[in-house]
Short mmCIF file of C-alpha atoms in Angstrom, two decimals:
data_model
loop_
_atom_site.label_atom_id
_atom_site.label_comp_id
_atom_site.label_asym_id
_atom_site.label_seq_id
_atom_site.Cartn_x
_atom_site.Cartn_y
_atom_site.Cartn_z
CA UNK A 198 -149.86 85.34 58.14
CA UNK A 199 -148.44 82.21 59.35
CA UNK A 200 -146.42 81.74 55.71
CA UNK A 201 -144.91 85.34 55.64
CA UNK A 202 -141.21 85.71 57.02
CA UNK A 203 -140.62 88.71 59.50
CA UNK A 204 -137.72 89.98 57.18
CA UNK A 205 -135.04 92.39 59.25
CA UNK A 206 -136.90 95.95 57.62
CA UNK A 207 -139.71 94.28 58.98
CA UNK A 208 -138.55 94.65 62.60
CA UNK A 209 -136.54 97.54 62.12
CA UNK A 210 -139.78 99.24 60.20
CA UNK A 211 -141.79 97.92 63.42
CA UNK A 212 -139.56 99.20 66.25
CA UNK A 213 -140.14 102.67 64.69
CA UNK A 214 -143.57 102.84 64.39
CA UNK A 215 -143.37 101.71 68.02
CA UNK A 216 -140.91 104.12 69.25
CA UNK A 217 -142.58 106.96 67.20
CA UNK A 218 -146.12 106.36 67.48
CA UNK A 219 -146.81 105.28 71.43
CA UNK A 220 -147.79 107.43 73.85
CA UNK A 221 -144.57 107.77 76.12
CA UNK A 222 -145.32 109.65 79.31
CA UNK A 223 -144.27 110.13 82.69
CA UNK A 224 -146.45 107.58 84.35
CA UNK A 225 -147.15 106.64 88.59
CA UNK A 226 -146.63 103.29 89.74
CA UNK A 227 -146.94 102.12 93.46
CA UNK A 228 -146.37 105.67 94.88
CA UNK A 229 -143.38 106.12 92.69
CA UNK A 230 -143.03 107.97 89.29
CA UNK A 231 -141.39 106.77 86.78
CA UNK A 232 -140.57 109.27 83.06
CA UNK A 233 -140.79 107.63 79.34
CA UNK A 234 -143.56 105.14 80.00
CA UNK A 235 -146.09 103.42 77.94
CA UNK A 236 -148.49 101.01 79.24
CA UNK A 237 -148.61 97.03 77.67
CA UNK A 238 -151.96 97.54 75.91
CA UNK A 239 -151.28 100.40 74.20
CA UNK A 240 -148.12 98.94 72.66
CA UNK A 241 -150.09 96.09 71.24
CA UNK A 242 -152.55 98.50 70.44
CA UNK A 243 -150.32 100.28 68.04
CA UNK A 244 -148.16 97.07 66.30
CA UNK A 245 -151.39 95.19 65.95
CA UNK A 246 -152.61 98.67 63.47
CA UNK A 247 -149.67 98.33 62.31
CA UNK A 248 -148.89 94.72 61.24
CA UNK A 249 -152.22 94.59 59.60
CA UNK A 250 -151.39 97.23 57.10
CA UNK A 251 -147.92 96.13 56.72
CA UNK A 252 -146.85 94.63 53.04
CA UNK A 253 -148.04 91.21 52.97
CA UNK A 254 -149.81 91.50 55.71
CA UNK A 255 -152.87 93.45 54.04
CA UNK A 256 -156.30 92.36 55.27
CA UNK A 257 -155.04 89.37 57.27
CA UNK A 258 -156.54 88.50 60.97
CA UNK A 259 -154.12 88.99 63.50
CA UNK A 260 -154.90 87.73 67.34
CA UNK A 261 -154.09 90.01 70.06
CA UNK A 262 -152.00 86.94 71.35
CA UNK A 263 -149.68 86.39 68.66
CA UNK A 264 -149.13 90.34 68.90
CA UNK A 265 -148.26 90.01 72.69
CA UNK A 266 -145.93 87.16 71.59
CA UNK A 267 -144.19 90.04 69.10
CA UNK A 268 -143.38 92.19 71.93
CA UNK A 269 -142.17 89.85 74.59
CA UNK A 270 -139.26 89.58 71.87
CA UNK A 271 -139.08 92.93 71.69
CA UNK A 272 -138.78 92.95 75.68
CA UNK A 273 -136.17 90.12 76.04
CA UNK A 274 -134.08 91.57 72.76
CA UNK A 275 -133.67 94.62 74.44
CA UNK A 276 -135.63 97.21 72.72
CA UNK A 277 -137.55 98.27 75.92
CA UNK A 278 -137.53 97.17 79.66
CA UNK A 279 -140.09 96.78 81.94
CA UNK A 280 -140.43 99.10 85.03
CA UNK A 281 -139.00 97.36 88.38
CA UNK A 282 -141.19 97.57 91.42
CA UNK A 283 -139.77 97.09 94.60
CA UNK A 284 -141.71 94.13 96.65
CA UNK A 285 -140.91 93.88 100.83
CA UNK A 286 -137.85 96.70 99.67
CA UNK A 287 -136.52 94.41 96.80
CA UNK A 288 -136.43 95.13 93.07
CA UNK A 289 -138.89 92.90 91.50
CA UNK A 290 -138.00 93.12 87.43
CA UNK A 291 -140.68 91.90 85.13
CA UNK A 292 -139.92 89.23 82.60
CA UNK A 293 -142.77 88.94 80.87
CA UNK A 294 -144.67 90.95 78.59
CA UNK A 295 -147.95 92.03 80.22
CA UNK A 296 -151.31 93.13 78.00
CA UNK A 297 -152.48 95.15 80.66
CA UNK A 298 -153.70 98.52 81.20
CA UNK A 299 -152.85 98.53 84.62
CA UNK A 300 -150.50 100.94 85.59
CA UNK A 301 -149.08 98.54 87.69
CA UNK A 302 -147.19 97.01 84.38
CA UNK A 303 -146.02 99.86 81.98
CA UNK A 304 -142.74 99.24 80.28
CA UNK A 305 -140.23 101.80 80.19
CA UNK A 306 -137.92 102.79 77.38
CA UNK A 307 -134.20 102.15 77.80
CA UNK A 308 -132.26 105.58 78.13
CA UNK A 309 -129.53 104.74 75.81
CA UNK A 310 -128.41 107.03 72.89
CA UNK A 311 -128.04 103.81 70.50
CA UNK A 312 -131.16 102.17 71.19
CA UNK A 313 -133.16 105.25 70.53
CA UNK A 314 -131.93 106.62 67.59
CA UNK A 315 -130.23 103.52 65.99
CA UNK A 316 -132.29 100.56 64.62
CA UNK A 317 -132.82 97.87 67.77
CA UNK A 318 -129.58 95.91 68.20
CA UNK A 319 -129.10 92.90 70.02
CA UNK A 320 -126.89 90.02 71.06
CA UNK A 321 -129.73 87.41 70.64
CA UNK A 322 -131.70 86.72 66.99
CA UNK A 323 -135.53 87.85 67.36
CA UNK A 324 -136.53 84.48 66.82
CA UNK A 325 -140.39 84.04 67.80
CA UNK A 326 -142.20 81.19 69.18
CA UNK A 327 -142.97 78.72 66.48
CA UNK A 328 -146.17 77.41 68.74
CA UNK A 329 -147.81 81.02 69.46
CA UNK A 330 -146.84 82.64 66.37
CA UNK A 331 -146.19 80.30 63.56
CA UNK A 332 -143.76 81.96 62.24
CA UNK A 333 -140.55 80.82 60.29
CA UNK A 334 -137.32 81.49 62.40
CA UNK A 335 -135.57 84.31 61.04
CA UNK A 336 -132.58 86.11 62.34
CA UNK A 337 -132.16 89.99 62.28
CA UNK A 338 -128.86 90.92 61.40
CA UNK A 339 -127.17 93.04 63.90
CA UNK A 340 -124.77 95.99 63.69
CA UNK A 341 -123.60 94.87 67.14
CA UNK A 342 -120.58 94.40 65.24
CA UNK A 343 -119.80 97.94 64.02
CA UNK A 344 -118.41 100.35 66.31
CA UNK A 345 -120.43 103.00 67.63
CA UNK A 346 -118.73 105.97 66.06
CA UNK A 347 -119.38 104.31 62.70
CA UNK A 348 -123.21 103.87 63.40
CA UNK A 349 -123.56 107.84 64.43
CA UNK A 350 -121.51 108.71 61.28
CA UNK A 351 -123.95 106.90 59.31
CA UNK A 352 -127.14 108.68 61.22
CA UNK A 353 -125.40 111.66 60.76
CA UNK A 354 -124.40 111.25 56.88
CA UNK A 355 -128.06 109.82 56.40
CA UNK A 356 -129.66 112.47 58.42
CA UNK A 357 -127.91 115.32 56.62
CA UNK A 358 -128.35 113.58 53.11
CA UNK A 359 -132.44 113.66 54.36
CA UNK A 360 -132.69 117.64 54.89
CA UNK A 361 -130.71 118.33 52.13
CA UNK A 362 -133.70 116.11 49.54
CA UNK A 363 -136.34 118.46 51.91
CA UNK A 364 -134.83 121.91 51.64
CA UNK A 365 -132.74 124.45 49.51
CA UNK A 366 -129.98 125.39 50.97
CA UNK A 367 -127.33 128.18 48.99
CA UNK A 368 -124.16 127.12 50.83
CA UNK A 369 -123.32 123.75 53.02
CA UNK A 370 -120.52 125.23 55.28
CA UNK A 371 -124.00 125.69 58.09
CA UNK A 372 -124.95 121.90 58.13
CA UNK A 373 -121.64 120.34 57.74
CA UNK A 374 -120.26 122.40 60.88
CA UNK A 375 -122.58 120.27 63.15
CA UNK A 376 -121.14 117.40 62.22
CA UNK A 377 -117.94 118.39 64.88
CA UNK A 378 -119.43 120.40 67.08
CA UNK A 379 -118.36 118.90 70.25
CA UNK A 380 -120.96 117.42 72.81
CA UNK A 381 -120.62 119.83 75.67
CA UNK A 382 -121.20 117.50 78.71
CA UNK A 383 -123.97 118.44 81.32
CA UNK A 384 -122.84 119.77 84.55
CA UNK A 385 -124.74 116.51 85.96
CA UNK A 386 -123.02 114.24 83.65
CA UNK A 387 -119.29 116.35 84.45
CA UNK A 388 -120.10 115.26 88.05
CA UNK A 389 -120.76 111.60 87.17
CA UNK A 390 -117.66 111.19 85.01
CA UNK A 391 -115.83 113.32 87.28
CA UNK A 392 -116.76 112.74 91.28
CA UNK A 393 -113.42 114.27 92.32
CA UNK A 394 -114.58 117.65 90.81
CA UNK A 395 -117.67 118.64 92.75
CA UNK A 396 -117.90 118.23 97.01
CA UNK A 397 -120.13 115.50 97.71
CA UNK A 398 -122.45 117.79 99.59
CA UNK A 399 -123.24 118.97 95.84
CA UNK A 400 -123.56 115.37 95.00
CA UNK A 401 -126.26 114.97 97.68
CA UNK A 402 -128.07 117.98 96.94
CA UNK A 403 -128.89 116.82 93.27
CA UNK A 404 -129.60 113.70 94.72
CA UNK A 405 -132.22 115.39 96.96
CA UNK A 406 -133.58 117.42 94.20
CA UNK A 407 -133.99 113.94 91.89
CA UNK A 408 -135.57 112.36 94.61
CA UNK A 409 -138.02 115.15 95.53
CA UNK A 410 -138.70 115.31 91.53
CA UNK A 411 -139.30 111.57 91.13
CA UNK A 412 -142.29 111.77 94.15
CA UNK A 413 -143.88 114.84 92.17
CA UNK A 414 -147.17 114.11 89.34
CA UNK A 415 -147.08 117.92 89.08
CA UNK A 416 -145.98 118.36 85.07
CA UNK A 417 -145.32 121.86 85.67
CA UNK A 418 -142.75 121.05 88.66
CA UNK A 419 -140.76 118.03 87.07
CA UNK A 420 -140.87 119.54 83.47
CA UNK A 421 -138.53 122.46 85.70
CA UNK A 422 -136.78 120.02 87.92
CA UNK A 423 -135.63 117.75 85.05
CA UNK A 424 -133.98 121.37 83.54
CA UNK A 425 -131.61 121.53 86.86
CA UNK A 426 -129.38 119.27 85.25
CA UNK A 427 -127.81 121.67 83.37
CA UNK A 428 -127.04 124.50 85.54
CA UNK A 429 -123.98 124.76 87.58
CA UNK A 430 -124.07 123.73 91.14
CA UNK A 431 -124.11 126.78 92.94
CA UNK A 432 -127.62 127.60 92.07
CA UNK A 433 -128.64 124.17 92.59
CA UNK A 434 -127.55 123.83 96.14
CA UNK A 435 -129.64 126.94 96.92
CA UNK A 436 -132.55 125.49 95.60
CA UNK A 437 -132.21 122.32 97.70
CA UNK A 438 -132.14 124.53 100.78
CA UNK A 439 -134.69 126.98 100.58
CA UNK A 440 -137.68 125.33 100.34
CA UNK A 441 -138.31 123.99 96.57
CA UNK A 442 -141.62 122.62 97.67
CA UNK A 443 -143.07 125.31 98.49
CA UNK A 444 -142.45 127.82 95.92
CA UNK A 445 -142.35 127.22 92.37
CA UNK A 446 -141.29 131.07 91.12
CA UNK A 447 -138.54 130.49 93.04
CA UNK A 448 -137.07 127.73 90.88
CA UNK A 449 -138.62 129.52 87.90
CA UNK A 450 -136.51 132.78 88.98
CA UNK A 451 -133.44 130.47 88.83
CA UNK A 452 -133.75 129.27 85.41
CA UNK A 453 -134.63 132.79 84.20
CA UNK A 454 -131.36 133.75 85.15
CA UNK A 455 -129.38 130.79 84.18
CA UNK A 456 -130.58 131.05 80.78
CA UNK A 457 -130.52 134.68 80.43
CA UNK A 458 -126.80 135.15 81.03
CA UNK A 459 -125.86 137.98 78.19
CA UNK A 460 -122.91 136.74 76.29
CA UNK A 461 -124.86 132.95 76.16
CA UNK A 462 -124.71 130.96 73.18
CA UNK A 463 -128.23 129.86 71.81
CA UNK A 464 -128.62 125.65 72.30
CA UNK A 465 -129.66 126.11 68.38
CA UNK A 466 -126.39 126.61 66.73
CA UNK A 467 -126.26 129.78 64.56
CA UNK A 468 -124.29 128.61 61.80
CA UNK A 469 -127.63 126.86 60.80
CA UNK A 470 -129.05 129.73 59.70
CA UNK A 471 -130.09 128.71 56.35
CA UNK A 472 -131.93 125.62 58.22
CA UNK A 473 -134.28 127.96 59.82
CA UNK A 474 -134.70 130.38 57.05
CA UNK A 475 -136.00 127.27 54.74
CA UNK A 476 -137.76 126.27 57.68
CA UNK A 477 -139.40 129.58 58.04
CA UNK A 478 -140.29 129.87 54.33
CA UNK A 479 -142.16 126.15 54.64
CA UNK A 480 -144.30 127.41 57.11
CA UNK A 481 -144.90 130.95 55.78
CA UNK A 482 -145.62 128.60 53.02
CA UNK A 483 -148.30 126.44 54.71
CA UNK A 484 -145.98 123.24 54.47
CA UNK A 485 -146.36 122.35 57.88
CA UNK A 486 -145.71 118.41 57.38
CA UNK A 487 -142.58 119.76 55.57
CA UNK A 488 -141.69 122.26 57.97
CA UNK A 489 -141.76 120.00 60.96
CA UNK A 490 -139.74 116.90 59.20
CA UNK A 491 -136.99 119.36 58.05
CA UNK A 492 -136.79 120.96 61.99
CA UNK A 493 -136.53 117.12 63.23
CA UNK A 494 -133.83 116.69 61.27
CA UNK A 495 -132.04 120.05 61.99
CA UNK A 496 -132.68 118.86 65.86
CA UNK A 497 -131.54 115.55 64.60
CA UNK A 498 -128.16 116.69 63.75
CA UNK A 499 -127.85 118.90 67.18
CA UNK A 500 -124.63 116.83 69.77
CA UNK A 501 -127.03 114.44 72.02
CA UNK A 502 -126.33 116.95 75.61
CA UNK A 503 -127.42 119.80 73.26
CA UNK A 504 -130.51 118.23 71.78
CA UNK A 505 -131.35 116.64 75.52
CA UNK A 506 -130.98 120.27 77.11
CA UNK A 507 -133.34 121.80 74.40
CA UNK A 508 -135.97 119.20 74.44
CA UNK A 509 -136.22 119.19 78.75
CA UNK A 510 -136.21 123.61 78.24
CA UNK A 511 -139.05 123.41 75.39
CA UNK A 512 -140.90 121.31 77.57
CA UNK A 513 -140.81 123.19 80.50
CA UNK A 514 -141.51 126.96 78.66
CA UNK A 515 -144.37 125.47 77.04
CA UNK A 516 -145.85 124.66 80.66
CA UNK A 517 -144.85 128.00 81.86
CA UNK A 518 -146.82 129.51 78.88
CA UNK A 519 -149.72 128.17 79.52
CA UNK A 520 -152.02 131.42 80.46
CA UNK A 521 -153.97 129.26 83.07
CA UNK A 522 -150.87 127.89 84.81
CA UNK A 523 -149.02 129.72 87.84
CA UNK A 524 -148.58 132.93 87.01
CA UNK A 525 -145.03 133.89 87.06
CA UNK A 526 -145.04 137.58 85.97
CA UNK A 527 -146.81 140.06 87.65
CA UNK A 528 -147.49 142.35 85.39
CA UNK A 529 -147.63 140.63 81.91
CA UNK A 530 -148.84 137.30 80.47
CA UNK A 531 -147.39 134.02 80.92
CA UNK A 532 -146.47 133.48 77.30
CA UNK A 533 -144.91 137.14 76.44
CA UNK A 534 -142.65 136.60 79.64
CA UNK A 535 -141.95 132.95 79.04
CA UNK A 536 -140.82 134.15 75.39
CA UNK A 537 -138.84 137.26 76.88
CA UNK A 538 -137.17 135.04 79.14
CA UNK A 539 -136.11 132.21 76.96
CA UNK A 540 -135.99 132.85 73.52
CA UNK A 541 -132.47 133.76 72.94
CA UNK A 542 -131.76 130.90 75.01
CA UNK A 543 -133.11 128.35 72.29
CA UNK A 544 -132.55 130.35 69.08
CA UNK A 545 -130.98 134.03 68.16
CA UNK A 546 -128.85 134.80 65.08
CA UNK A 547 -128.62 138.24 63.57
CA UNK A 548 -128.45 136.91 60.23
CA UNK A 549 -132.51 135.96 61.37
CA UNK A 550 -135.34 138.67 61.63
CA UNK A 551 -137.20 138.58 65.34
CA UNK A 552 -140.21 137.63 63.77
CA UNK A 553 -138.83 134.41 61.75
CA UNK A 554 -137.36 133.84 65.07
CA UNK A 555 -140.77 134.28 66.74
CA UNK A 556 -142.25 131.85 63.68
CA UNK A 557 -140.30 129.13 64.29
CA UNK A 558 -139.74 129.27 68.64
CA UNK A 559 -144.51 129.22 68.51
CA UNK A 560 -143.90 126.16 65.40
CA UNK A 561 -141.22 124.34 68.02
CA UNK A 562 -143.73 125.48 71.11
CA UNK A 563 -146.78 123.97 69.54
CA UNK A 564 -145.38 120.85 68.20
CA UNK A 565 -142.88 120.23 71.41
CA UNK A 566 -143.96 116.20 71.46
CA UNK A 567 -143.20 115.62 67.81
CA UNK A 568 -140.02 117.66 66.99
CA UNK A 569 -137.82 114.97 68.39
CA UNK A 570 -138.94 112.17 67.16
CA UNK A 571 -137.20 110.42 64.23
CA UNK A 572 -138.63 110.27 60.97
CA UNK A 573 -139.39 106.83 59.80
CA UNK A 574 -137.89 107.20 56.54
CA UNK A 575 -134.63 108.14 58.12
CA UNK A 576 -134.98 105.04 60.46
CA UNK A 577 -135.09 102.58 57.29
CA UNK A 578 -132.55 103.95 55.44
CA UNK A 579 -130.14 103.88 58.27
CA UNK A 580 -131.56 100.61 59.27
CA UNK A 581 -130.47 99.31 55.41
CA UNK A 582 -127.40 101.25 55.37
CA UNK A 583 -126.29 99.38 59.15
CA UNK A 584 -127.28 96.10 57.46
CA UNK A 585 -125.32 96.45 54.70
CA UNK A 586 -122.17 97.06 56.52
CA UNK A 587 -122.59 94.63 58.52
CA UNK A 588 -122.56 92.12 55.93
CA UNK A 589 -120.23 94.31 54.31
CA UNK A 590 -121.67 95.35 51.70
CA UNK A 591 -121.60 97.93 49.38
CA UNK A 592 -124.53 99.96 50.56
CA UNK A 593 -127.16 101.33 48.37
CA UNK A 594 -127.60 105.00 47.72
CA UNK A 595 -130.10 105.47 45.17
CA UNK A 596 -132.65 106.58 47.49
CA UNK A 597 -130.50 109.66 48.41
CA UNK A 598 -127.90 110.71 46.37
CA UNK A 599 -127.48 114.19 44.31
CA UNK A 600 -125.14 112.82 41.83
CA UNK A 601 -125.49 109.30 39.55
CA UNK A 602 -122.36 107.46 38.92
CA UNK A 603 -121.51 106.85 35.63
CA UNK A 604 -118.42 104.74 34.21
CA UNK A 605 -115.76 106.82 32.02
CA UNK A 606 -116.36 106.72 28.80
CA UNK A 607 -119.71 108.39 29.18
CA UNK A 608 -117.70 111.20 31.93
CA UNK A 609 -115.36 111.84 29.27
CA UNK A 610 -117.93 111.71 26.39
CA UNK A 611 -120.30 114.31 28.77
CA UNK A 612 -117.43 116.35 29.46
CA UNK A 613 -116.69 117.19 25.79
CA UNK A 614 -120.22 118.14 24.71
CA UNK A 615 -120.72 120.07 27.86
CA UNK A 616 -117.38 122.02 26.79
CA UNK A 617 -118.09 122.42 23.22
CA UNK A 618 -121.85 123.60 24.23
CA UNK A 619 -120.04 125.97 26.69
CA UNK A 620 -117.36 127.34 23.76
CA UNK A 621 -120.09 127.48 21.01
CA UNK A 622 -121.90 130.51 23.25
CA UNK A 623 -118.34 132.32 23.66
CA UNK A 624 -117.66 132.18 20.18
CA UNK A 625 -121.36 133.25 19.52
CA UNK A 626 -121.32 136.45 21.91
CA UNK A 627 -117.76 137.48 20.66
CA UNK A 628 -118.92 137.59 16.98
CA UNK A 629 -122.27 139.38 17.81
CA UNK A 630 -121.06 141.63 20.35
CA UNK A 631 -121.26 145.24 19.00
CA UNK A 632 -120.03 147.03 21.45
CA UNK A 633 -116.55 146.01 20.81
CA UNK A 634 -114.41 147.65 18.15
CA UNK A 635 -113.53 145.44 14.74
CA UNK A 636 -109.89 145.42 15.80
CA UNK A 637 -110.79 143.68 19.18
CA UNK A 638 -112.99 141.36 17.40
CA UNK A 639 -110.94 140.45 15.36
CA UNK A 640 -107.99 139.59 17.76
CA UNK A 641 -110.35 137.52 19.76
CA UNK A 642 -111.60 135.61 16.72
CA UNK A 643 -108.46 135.02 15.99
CA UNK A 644 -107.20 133.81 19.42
CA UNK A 645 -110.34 131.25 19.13
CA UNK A 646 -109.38 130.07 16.08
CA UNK A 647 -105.85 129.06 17.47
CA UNK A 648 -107.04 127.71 20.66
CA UNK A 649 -110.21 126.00 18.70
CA UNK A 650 -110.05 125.35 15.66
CA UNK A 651 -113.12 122.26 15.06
CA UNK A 652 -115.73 125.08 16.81
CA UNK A 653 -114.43 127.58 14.83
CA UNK A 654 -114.89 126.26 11.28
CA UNK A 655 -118.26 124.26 12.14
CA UNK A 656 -119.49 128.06 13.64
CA UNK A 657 -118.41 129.82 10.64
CA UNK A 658 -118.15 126.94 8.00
CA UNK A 659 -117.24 127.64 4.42
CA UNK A 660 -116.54 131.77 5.65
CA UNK A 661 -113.77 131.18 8.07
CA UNK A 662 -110.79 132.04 6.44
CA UNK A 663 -112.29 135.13 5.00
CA UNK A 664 -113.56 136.31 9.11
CA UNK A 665 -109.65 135.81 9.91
#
């Protein structure tokens, strides 16, 4: 272990399977909650699996320590953050990595588009301690250097590159659209930007709302709160003032109708039809492993305030769903008015049957914690793709490419057979075509002939003047 380099796919390959395989939960600490935790053990829990599996590392004994030495990098580089607590009324930030399962120490996930879907990026080199570790120095190359339009062209190109290797698709126009759809901004994040556009009463009664929301442990409640920051304020402000606390339906009732407005576009875009239709076919097929890769990729894809609207929604209808939850229908089950309510809000398209539209809203229901996360495949290859231009180099796309580049001489030499091949049938189906007259056959022969003469005489050889 102590002879084996931590190579930069190494820690790019590790901060995935950390990101993709911890439990990451809303969490209470100190009377406070806090979303996207995980607690200290159970991320040394999962590298330490992981490490010992890892090329090169096969079979090798790996102390817990040395594993908590791993992850205070990982802390101090950025990659995660540690949850404040407030001590006499002052923030209290953690600098060190705690083992713990206390839930007094759980580390929270930065909420940063980059630093969750791009490979962990940093000012500083993840250089371990050579007395806990005994490890060589080595530094990760960054892609701090590339600009961040560049690095979510490349997750999109990669991404795209990914579903295509997964599924069929007849025409392209579907996937490539996604790649400008514009990120519609939240009416939250319009405020933010924005201050002078909303009245600060407004302001305060989100605030209210967020505060009331952080205080809550009910799922149900903050699964719904956390969808408020979508709608518009109007319906917002009523909330604040009529008694949220005490009446859940209420704020149900108000999403109902936000999301139910008629002329509504679904937060699945419908020029990804084909998507879902291959996506419907895996899972009529039984390809279930398949079926969910190829939707986190389509959600992949989706503008980040699109994707972050769908995946707060899914989570709250699959709450409301749940048959022993509040009931919020009098006269018919949770699930059949959850799905009344909401489906054409997440996915409609009348190029799509109802029930492939049913199929794949139960697949995306059922699976709600893994559809967003990132494959690990996709993570690598955009990991190696970053690394290469930052060192700018030419990157390497034999693991996905649909085409293999070839210098001219062989284009040229491929071209002609391909041609001839192509020629050879014509000139084959002309002659034994008997449903055209002599006469006609005869002109076309001889229209061949002057157009190609080398096919010609090798088709007919020593008879070719006498077909003329």
């Amino acid at each position: 272990f102590s002879s084996v380099l931590f190579s930069c796919t190494m820690w790019s390959s590790l901060i995935s399977h950390l990101k993709s395989t911890v439990t990451v939960k809303r969490r209470r600490v100190l009377l406070k909650s806090h979303s996207d935790c995980f607690l200290g053990s159970e991320g040394v829990d999962v590298l330490a699996e992981y490490i010992v599996k890892a090329k090169g590392f096969e079979g090798a004994v790996v102390s817990r320590d040395k594993v908590v030495c791993v992850c205070q990098a990982l802390l101090e580089c950025g990659v995660f953050e540690a949850v404040g607590t407030k001590v006499l009324g002052k923030d209290k930030k953690q600098d060190a990595f705690h083992d713990s399962n206390s839930m007094s120490t759980p580390v929270l996930f930065t909420h940063t588009s980059s630093q969750l879907d791009a490979p962990a990026t940093s000012s500083q080199s993840l250089e371990l301690p050579m007395n806990s570790l005994s490890l060589s120095p080595c530094r990760v190359q960054t892609a701090t250097g590339l600009p961040q339009s560049l690095v979510d062209e490349v997750w999109q190109e990669q991404t795209l590159l990914s579903l295509l290797n997964l599924v069929e698709l007849p025409v392209l126009e579907g996937v490539l659209q996604c790649r400008q759809s514009p990120s519609s901004p939240s009416p939250a994040n319009l405020a933010h930007n924005n201050p002078d556009l909303i009245y600060s009463s407004n302001h305060l009664d989100r605030q209210i709302l967020k505060a009331f929301r952080d205080s809550q442990e009910d799922e149900w409640l903050c699964a719904a709160l956390d969808c408020l920051d979508f709608l518009p304020d109007q319906p917002v402000v009523e909330l604040s003032r009529d008694g949220l606390a005490q009446c859940k339906l209420l704020l149900y009732g108000t999403l109902v109708k936000h999301y139910s407005i008629t002329n509504r576009l679904p937060l699945l875009p419908q020029h990804m039809t084909d998507v879902y239709t291959a996506i419907t076919e895996l899972l009529v097929n039984v390809k279930l492993d398949k079926a969910l890769e190829a939707l986190q990729l389509c959600l992949k894809l989706l503008p980040h305030s699109c994707r972050d609207e769908l995946r707060r929604l899914l989570i709250f209808v699959s709450l409301a769903a749940d048959p022993h939850g509040i009931k919020v229908d009098k006269e018919i089950e949770n699930r059949l008015a959850v799905k009344r309510s909401f489906s054409r809000a997440i996915l409609h398209s009348k190029a799509l049957s109802k029930e492939k539209e049913d199929l794949i809203l139960v697949f995306m229901l059922s699976n709600v914690k893994e559809i967003f996360k990132i494959p690990g495949a996709l993570h690598k290859v955009v990991s190696d793709k970053l690394a290469c231009l930052v060192q700018e180099k030419q990157p390497d796309v034999t693991g996905s490419t649909f085409c293999q580049q070839v210098d001219r001489n062989t284009l040229q030499s491929s071209t002609k057979t391909t041609t001839n091949q192509a020629l050879w049938v014509l000139l084959n189906n002309i002659h034994l075509d008997t449903k055209i007259s002599a006469k006609e056959k005869k002109r076309l022969l001889r229209q061949f002939h002057l157009s190609h003469p080398e096919i010609f005489n090798q088709y007919f050889g020593d008879s070719a003047f006498s077909v003329l």
